[in-house]
Coordinates of C-alpha atoms in Angstrom, one line a residue:
Chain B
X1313 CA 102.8 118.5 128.2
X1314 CA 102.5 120.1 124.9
X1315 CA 105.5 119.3 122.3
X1316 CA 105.4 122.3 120.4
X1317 CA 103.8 125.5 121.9
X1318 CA 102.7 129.0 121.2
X1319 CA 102.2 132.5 122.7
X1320 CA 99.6 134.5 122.7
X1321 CA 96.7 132.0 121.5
X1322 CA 95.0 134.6 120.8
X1323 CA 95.8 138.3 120.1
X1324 CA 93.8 141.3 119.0
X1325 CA 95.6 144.6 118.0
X1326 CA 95.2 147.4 115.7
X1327 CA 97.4 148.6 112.5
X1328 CA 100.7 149.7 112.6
X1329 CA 101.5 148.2 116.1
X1330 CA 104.6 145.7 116.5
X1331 CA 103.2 141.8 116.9
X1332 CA 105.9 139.2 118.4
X1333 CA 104.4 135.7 118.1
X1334 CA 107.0 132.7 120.0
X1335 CA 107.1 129.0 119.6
X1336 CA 108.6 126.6 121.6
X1337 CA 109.5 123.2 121.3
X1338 CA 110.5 120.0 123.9
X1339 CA 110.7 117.7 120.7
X1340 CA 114.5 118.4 120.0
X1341 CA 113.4 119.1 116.7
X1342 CA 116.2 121.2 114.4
X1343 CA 113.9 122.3 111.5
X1344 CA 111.3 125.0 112.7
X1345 CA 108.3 126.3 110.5
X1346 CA 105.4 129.2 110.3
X1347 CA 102.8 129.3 108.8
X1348 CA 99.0 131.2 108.2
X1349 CA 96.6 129.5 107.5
X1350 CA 93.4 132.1 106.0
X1351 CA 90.2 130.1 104.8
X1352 CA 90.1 128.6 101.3
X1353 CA 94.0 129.0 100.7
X1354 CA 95.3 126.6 103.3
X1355 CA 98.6 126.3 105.0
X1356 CA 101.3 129.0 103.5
X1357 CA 104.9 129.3 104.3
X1358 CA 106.3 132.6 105.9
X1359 CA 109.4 131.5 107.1
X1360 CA 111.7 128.3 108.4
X1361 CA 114.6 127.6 110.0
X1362 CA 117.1 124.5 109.8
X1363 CA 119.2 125.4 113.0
X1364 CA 120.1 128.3 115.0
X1365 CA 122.6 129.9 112.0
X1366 CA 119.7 129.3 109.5
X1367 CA 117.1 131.4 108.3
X1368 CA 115.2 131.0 105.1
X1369 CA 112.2 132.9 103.2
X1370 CA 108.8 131.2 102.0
X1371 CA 106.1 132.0 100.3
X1372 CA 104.7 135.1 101.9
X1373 CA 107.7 136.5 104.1
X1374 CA 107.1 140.2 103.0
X1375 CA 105.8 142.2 106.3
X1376 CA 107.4 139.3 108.8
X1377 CA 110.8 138.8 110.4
X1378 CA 111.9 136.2 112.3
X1379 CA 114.1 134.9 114.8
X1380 CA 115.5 131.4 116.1
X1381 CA 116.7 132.1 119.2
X1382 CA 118.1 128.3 120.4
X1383 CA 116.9 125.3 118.8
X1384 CA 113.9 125.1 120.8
X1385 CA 112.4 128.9 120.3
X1386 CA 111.3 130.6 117.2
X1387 CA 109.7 134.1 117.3
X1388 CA 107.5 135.6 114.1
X1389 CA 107.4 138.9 114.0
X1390 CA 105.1 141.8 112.7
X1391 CA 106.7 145.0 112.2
X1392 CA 103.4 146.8 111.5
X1393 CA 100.5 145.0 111.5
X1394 CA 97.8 145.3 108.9
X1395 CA 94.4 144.0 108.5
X1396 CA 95.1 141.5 105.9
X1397 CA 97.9 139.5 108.1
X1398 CA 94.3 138.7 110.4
X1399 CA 94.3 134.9 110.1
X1400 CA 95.6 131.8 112.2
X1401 CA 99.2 131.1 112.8
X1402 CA 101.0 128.0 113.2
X1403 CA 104.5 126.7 114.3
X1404 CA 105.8 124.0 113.5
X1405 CA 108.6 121.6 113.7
X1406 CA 110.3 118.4 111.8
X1407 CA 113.2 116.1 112.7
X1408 CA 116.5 116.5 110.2
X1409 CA 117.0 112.9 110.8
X1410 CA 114.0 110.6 109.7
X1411 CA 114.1 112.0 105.8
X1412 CA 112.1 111.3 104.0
X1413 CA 109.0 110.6 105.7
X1414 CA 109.6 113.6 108.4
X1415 CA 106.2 114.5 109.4
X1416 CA 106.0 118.1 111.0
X1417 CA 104.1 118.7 114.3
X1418 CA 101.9 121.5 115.0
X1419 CA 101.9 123.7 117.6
X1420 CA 98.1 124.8 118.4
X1421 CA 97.9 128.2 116.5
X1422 CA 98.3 131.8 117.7
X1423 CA 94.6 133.5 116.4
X1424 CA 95.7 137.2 115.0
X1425 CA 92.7 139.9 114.5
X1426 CA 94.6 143.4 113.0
X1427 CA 91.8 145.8 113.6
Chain L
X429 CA 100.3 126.1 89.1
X430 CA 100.3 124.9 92.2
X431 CA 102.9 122.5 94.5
X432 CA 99.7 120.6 95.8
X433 CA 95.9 120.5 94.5
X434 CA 93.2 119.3 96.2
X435 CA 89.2 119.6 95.6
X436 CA 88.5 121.6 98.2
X437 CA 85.1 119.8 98.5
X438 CA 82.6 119.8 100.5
X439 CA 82.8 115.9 100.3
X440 CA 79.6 114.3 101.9
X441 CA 79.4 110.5 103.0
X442 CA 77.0 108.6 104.7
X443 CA 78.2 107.0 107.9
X444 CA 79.9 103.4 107.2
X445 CA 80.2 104.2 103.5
X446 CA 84.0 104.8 101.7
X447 CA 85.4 108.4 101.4
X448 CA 87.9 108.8 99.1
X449 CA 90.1 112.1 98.7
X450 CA 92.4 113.1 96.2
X451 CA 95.7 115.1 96.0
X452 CA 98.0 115.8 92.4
X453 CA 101.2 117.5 93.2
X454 CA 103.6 118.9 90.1
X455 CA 107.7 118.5 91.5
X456 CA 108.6 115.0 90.5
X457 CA 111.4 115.1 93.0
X458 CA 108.8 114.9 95.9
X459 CA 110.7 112.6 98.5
X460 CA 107.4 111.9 100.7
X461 CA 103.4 112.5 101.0
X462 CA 101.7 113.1 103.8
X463 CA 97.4 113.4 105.1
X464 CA 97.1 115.6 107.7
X465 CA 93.3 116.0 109.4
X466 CA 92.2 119.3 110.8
X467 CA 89.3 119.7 113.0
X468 CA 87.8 123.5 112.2
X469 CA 90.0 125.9 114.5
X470 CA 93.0 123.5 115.6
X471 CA 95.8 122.3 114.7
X472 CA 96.6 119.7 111.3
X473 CA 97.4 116.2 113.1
X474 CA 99.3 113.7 111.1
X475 CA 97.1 110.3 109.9
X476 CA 99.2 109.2 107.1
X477 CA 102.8 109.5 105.3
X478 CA 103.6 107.2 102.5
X479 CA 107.4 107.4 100.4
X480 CA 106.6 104.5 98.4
X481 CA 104.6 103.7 95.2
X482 CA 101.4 101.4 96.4
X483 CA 99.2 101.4 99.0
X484 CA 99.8 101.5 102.8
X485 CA 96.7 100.5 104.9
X486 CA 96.4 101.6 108.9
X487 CA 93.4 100.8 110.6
X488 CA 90.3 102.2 108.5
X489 CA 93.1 104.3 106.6
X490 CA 94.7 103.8 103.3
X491 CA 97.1 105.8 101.4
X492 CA 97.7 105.2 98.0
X493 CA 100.7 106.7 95.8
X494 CA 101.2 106.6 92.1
X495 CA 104.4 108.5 91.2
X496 CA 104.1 108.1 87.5
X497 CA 100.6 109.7 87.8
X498 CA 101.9 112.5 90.7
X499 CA 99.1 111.4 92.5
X500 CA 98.2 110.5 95.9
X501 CA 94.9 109.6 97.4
X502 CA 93.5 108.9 101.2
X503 CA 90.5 106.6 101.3
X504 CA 88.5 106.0 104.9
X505 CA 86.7 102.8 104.8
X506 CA 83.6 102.8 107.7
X507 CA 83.2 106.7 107.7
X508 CA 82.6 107.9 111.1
X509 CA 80.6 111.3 112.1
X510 CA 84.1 111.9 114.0
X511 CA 85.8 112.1 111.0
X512 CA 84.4 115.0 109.7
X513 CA 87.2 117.7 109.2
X514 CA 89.4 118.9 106.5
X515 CA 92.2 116.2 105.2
X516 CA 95.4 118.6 104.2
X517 CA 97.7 116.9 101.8
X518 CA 101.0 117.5 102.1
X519 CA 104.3 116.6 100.2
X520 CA 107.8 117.3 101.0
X521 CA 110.1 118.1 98.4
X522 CA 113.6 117.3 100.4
X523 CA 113.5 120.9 102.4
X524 CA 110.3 122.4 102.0
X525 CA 106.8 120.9 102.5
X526 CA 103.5 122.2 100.2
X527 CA 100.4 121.7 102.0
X528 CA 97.3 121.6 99.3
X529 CA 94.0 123.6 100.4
X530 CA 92.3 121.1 102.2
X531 CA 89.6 118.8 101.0
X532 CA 86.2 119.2 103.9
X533 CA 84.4 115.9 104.4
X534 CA 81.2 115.6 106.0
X535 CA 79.9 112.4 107.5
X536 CA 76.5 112.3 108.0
X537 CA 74.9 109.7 110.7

Protein backbone atom coordinates (compact mmCIF):
# COMPACT_ATOMS: atom_id res chain seq x y z
CA UNK A 1 0.00 0.00 0.00
CA UNK A 2 0.95 3.50 -0.93
CA UNK A 3 2.52 5.72 2.02
CA UNK A 4 1.52 8.92 0.86
CA UNK A 5 -1.59 9.30 -1.48
CA UNK A 6 -3.54 11.67 -3.55
CA UNK A 7 -6.99 12.41 -4.98
CA UNK A 8 -8.12 12.98 -7.98
CA UNK A 9 -4.87 11.78 -10.13
CA UNK A 10 -6.12 13.49 -12.59
CA UNK A 11 -8.66 16.38 -12.91
CA UNK A 12 -9.87 18.51 -15.70
CA UNK A 13 -12.08 21.65 -15.00
CA UNK A 14 -12.60 24.99 -16.39
CA UNK A 15 -11.87 28.70 -14.82
CA UNK A 16 -13.43 30.03 -11.94
CA UNK A 17 -14.63 26.64 -10.53
CA UNK A 18 -13.57 25.54 -6.80
CA UNK A 19 -10.66 22.58 -7.00
CA UNK A 20 -10.09 20.51 -3.62
CA UNK A 21 -7.00 18.38 -4.10
CA UNK A 22 -6.42 15.76 -0.59
CA UNK A 23 -3.39 13.85 0.54
CA UNK A 24 -3.15 11.27 2.81
CA UNK A 25 -0.46 9.71 4.59
CA UNK A 26 0.09 6.07 6.64
CA UNK A 27 3.86 7.25 7.29
CA UNK A 28 2.97 9.04 10.69
CA UNK A 29 4.76 11.82 9.24
CA UNK A 30 4.10 15.41 11.19
CA UNK A 31 5.50 17.79 8.41
CA UNK A 32 3.23 17.87 5.24
CA UNK A 33 4.16 19.65 1.83
CA UNK A 34 2.66 20.83 -1.71
CA UNK A 35 3.98 21.43 -4.37
CA UNK A 36 3.65 22.18 -8.52
CA UNK A 37 5.81 21.21 -10.44
CA UNK A 38 5.37 23.13 -14.29
CA UNK A 39 8.24 22.16 -16.90
CA UNK A 40 11.56 24.03 -16.76
CA UNK A 41 10.93 25.56 -13.22
CA UNK A 42 10.86 22.43 -11.08
CA UNK A 43 9.41 21.70 -7.70
CA UNK A 44 7.79 25.05 -6.07
CA UNK A 45 6.42 25.46 -2.62
CA UNK A 46 2.69 26.44 -2.18
CA UNK A 47 2.19 25.55 1.25
CA UNK A 48 3.35 23.19 4.46
CA UNK A 49 2.32 22.27 7.51
CA UNK A 50 4.39 21.16 10.76
CA UNK A 51 1.26 19.72 12.76
CA UNK A 52 -2.38 19.99 12.88
CA UNK A 53 -2.16 23.89 14.58
CA UNK A 54 0.40 24.74 11.85
CA UNK A 55 0.03 26.35 8.65
CA UNK A 56 2.73 28.20 6.74
CA UNK A 57 3.07 30.04 3.21
CA UNK A 58 5.74 29.24 0.43
CA UNK A 59 6.69 30.42 -2.52
CA UNK A 60 3.58 30.63 -4.62
CA UNK A 61 0.59 30.45 -2.03
CA UNK A 62 -1.43 33.31 -3.76
CA UNK A 63 -4.79 31.68 -5.34
CA UNK A 64 -4.48 28.40 -2.88
CA UNK A 65 -5.69 27.66 0.64
CA UNK A 66 -5.14 24.90 2.54
CA UNK A 67 -6.14 22.72 5.22
CA UNK A 68 -4.61 19.94 7.70
CA UNK A 69 -7.24 18.22 8.81
CA UNK A 70 -5.42 15.36 11.27
CA UNK A 71 -1.87 14.60 10.95
CA UNK A 72 -2.40 12.27 8.21
CA UNK A 73 -4.66 14.51 5.65
CA UNK A 74 -3.83 17.59 3.92
CA UNK A 75 -6.26 19.20 1.40
CA UNK A 76 -5.01 22.11 -1.28
CA UNK A 77 -7.36 24.12 -2.36
CA UNK A 78 -8.36 26.28 -5.49
CA UNK A 79 -10.79 28.94 -4.95
CA UNK A 80 -11.08 29.77 -8.59
CA UNK A 81 -9.14 28.09 -10.91
CA UNK A 82 -7.25 29.59 -13.67
CA UNK A 83 -5.40 28.44 -16.61
CA UNK A 84 -1.97 29.11 -15.40
CA UNK A 85 -2.39 26.91 -11.98
CA UNK A 86 -2.51 23.80 -15.05
CA UNK A 87 0.53 21.77 -14.01
CA UNK A 88 1.27 18.65 -11.75
CA UNK A 89 0.83 18.60 -8.02
CA UNK A 90 2.54 16.82 -5.42
CA UNK A 91 2.18 16.10 -1.61
CA UNK A 92 4.47 15.40 0.35
CA UNK A 93 5.71 14.46 3.72
CA UNK A 94 9.00 14.47 6.14
CA UNK A 95 9.60 13.09 9.63
CA UNK A 96 10.24 16.06 12.52
CA UNK A 97 12.48 13.55 14.02
CA UNK A 98 15.45 12.37 11.79
CA UNK A 99 16.84 16.19 11.26
CA UNK A 100 18.86 16.81 9.43
CA UNK A 101 18.88 14.29 6.78
CA UNK A 102 14.90 14.13 6.64
CA UNK A 103 14.19 13.12 3.17
CA UNK A 104 10.47 13.90 2.10
CA UNK A 105 8.34 11.30 0.35
CA UNK A 106 6.16 11.86 -2.54
CA UNK A 107 2.86 11.16 -3.07
CA UNK A 108 2.26 10.29 -6.95
CA UNK A 109 0.88 13.68 -8.16
CA UNK A 110 -2.62 14.98 -8.78
CA UNK A 111 -2.43 16.10 -12.89
CA UNK A 112 -4.51 19.67 -13.02
CA UNK A 113 -5.75 20.99 -16.64
CA UNK A 114 -7.75 24.62 -15.96
CA UNK A 115 -9.48 24.91 -19.30
CA UNK B 1 19.19 34.33 -7.06
CA UNK B 2 18.21 31.19 -6.48
CA UNK B 3 18.09 28.59 -3.21
CA UNK B 4 19.33 25.72 -5.67
CA UNK B 5 20.86 25.79 -9.30
CA UNK B 6 21.20 23.17 -11.51
CA UNK B 7 22.15 22.90 -15.44
CA UNK B 8 19.16 21.90 -16.46
CA UNK B 9 20.97 19.80 -19.22
CA UNK B 10 20.16 17.69 -21.47
CA UNK B 11 23.15 15.57 -20.18
CA UNK B 12 23.93 12.71 -22.65
CA UNK B 13 26.18 9.50 -21.70
CA UNK B 14 26.97 6.57 -23.35
CA UNK B 15 25.99 3.38 -21.50
CA UNK B 16 28.86 2.24 -18.83
CA UNK B 17 30.44 5.67 -19.02
CA UNK B 18 30.45 8.24 -15.73
CA UNK B 19 27.64 10.92 -15.42
CA UNK B 20 28.33 13.60 -13.31
CA UNK B 21 25.66 16.35 -12.15
CA UNK B 22 26.07 19.40 -10.41
CA UNK B 23 24.06 21.40 -7.85
CA UNK B 24 25.38 25.14 -6.13
CA UNK B 25 22.98 26.32 -3.48
CA UNK B 26 23.37 30.04 -1.85
CA UNK B 27 22.08 29.66 2.32
CA UNK B 28 25.17 28.58 4.13
CA UNK B 29 23.08 27.38 6.90
CA UNK B 30 21.80 24.42 4.72
CA UNK B 31 21.59 21.47 7.36
CA UNK B 32 21.38 18.52 4.50
CA UNK B 33 21.43 17.76 0.59
CA UNK B 34 19.61 15.58 -1.03
CA UNK B 35 19.34 13.78 -5.19
CA UNK B 36 16.05 12.96 -5.98
CA UNK B 37 15.43 11.03 -9.51
CA UNK B 38 12.21 11.60 -11.44
CA UNK B 39 11.09 9.48 -14.18
CA UNK B 40 9.05 11.98 -16.80
CA UNK B 41 5.33 12.13 -15.25
CA UNK B 42 5.89 10.55 -11.58
CA UNK B 43 6.90 11.18 -8.65
CA UNK B 44 10.88 12.43 -7.37
CA UNK B 45 12.20 9.14 -5.47
CA UNK B 46 15.00 9.74 -3.08
CA UNK B 47 18.75 8.15 -4.29
CA UNK B 48 20.95 10.14 -2.13
CA UNK B 49 21.18 12.50 1.10
CA UNK B 50 24.52 13.57 2.34
CA UNK B 51 24.99 16.21 5.81
CA UNK B 52 28.57 15.86 5.78
CA UNK B 53 31.53 17.37 3.83
CA UNK B 54 33.13 14.42 1.51
CA UNK B 55 31.92 11.87 -0.40
CA UNK B 56 29.34 9.12 0.41
CA UNK B 57 29.32 6.14 -2.17
CA UNK B 58 26.03 3.64 -2.46
CA UNK B 59 26.15 1.20 -5.00
CA UNK B 60 27.05 2.92 -8.51
CA UNK B 61 26.09 6.26 -6.58
CA UNK B 62 28.23 8.85 -5.04
CA UNK B 63 27.43 12.11 -3.50
CA UNK B 64 29.95 14.56 -2.97
CA UNK B 65 29.64 17.82 -0.74
CA UNK B 66 31.91 20.74 -0.38
CA UNK B 67 30.44 23.25 2.00
CA UNK B 68 33.12 25.85 1.60
CA UNK B 69 32.37 25.75 -2.13
CA UNK B 70 28.21 25.43 -1.49
CA UNK B 71 28.44 22.74 -3.81
CA UNK B 72 27.17 19.40 -4.21
CA UNK B 73 27.48 16.90 -6.95
CA UNK B 74 25.90 13.24 -7.89
CA UNK B 75 28.13 11.09 -10.05
CA UNK B 76 26.73 7.51 -11.56
CA UNK B 77 29.48 5.34 -12.35
CA UNK B 78 28.27 2.41 -15.13
CA UNK B 79 25.46 4.55 -16.68
CA UNK B 80 22.48 2.53 -17.37
CA UNK B 81 19.66 3.20 -20.13
CA UNK B 82 17.30 2.90 -16.84
CA UNK B 83 18.76 5.79 -15.54
CA UNK B 84 17.63 8.21 -17.72
CA UNK B 85 15.37 10.76 -15.93
CA UNK B 86 15.80 14.09 -14.31
CA UNK B 87 18.09 14.10 -10.90
CA UNK B 88 16.34 17.11 -8.63
CA UNK B 89 18.68 18.40 -6.14
CA UNK B 90 17.39 19.33 -3.08
CA UNK B 91 18.75 21.03 0.20
CA UNK B 92 17.03 21.60 3.41
CA UNK B 93 17.58 24.63 5.15
CA UNK B 94 16.34 23.39 8.92
CA UNK B 95 12.34 23.93 7.84
CA UNK B 96 12.06 24.45 4.32
CA UNK B 97 13.54 22.38 1.43
CA UNK B 98 14.60 24.09 -2.14
CA UNK B 99 14.45 21.77 -4.95
CA UNK B 100 16.77 23.01 -8.03
CA UNK B 101 15.21 22.63 -11.62
CA UNK B 102 16.25 19.40 -12.47
CA UNK B 103 19.26 18.37 -14.41
CA UNK B 104 17.81 15.52 -17.64
CA UNK B 105 20.29 12.79 -18.32
CA UNK B 106 20.08 10.62 -21.21
CA UNK B 107 21.84 7.29 -21.40
CA UNK B 108 22.24 6.02 -24.64
CA UNK B 109 22.77 2.12 -25.24
Amino acid sequence: DADVTQTPRNRITKTGKRIMLECSQTKGHDRMYWYRQDPGLGLRLIYYSFDVKDINKGEISDGYSVSRQAQAKFSLSLESAIPNQTALYFCATSDLGSVPYNEQFFGPGTRLTVL
Amino acid sequence: QKEVEQNSGPLSVPEGAIASLNCTYSDRGSQSFFWYRQYSGKSPELIMFIYSNGDKEDGRFTAQLNKASQYVSLLIRDSQPSDSATYLCAVNTGNQFYFGTGTSLTVIP
